XYZ file of C-alpha atoms in Angstrom:
93
model
C -196.163 -19.427 -81.749
C -195.224 -17.838 -85.075
C -197.130 -14.749 -86.132
C -198.526 -14.638 -89.853
C -199.946 -11.398 -91.273
C -201.896 -11.730 -94.805
C -203.732 -9.141 -96.505
C -203.326 -6.179 -99.058
C -202.812 -2.356 -99.460
C -204.883 -0.554 -102.138
C -202.455 2.256 -103.931
C -203.720 4.923 -105.637
C -202.811 5.347 -109.394
C -201.058 8.704 -108.463
C -198.700 6.975 -105.684
C -197.878 3.720 -107.441
C -194.296 4.846 -108.721
C -193.589 5.989 -105.124
C -194.653 2.679 -103.648
C -192.980 0.444 -106.328
C -189.699 2.373 -105.643
C -190.000 2.282 -101.745
C -191.038 -1.405 -101.723
C -187.417 -2.550 -102.817
C -185.881 -1.204 -99.574
C -188.843 -1.986 -97.489
C -188.296 -5.628 -98.550
C -184.702 -5.715 -98.100
C -184.833 -4.140 -94.665
C -187.543 -6.548 -93.435
C -185.801 -9.628 -94.565
C -182.716 -8.541 -92.631
C -184.792 -8.501 -89.338
C -184.260 -11.006 -86.669
C -187.170 -13.444 -86.595
C -188.453 -12.639 -90.352
C -189.022 -16.245 -91.789
C -190.855 -15.015 -94.945
C -192.247 -11.397 -96.221
C -193.768 -10.878 -99.422
C -195.318 -7.864 -100.827
C -196.654 -8.571 -104.504
C -198.450 -6.526 -106.960
C -201.715 -8.177 -107.860
C -201.981 -8.916 -111.539
C -205.786 -8.681 -111.692
C -206.711 -5.967 -109.356
C -205.032 -2.560 -110.246
C -203.565 -0.904 -107.441
C -203.686 -3.741 -105.034
C -200.456 -5.124 -103.348
C -200.743 -8.458 -101.516
C -198.888 -8.893 -98.397
C -197.715 -12.143 -96.568
C -195.521 -12.153 -93.508
C -194.234 -14.733 -91.170
C -192.278 -14.175 -87.935
C -190.880 -16.485 -85.508
C -192.729 -14.898 -82.608
C -194.869 -12.093 -81.238
C -191.657 -10.177 -80.253
C -190.084 -10.360 -83.593
C -193.317 -9.387 -85.124
C -193.715 -6.512 -82.827
C -190.229 -5.377 -83.381
C -191.031 -5.372 -87.299
C -194.189 -3.289 -86.727
C -192.136 -0.655 -84.544
C -189.377 -0.310 -87.059
C -191.756 -0.032 -90.106
C -193.895 2.621 -88.195
C -190.739 4.948 -87.972
C -189.514 4.077 -91.659
C -189.407 5.788 -95.100
C -191.959 3.214 -96.003
C -194.569 4.550 -93.670
C -194.227 8.058 -95.003
C -194.519 6.752 -98.549
C -197.540 4.787 -97.788
C -199.208 7.076 -95.223
C -203.039 7.111 -95.615
C -203.014 4.316 -97.862
C -206.017 1.727 -97.232
C -204.664 -1.484 -95.506
C -206.579 -4.698 -94.876
C -204.775 -7.221 -92.788
C -205.315 -10.194 -90.665
C -202.998 -11.416 -87.985
C -202.932 -14.874 -86.820
C -200.918 -17.206 -84.577
C -199.464 -20.326 -86.176
C -198.405 -23.216 -84.111
C -194.735 -24.059 -84.541
């Protein structure tokens, strides 16, 4: 089963520049991970500060490895304490 994550983060105005700057590396590193099928974090054009997130990984192991890497990354430092709302689902192969 593939693992899909959809949701968003709500970035405060005073942290937008740092998040935008850090996002470039976060996306690049995630795309390079084994098992990453797709990964998008896109600034919402209608809701200020909202970044929509869509991820798809080949399996639970790949998704878990992504989560582990992310928690120890610069991205985690940049986005510490920022509210997130995600749903994670299994998708048939």
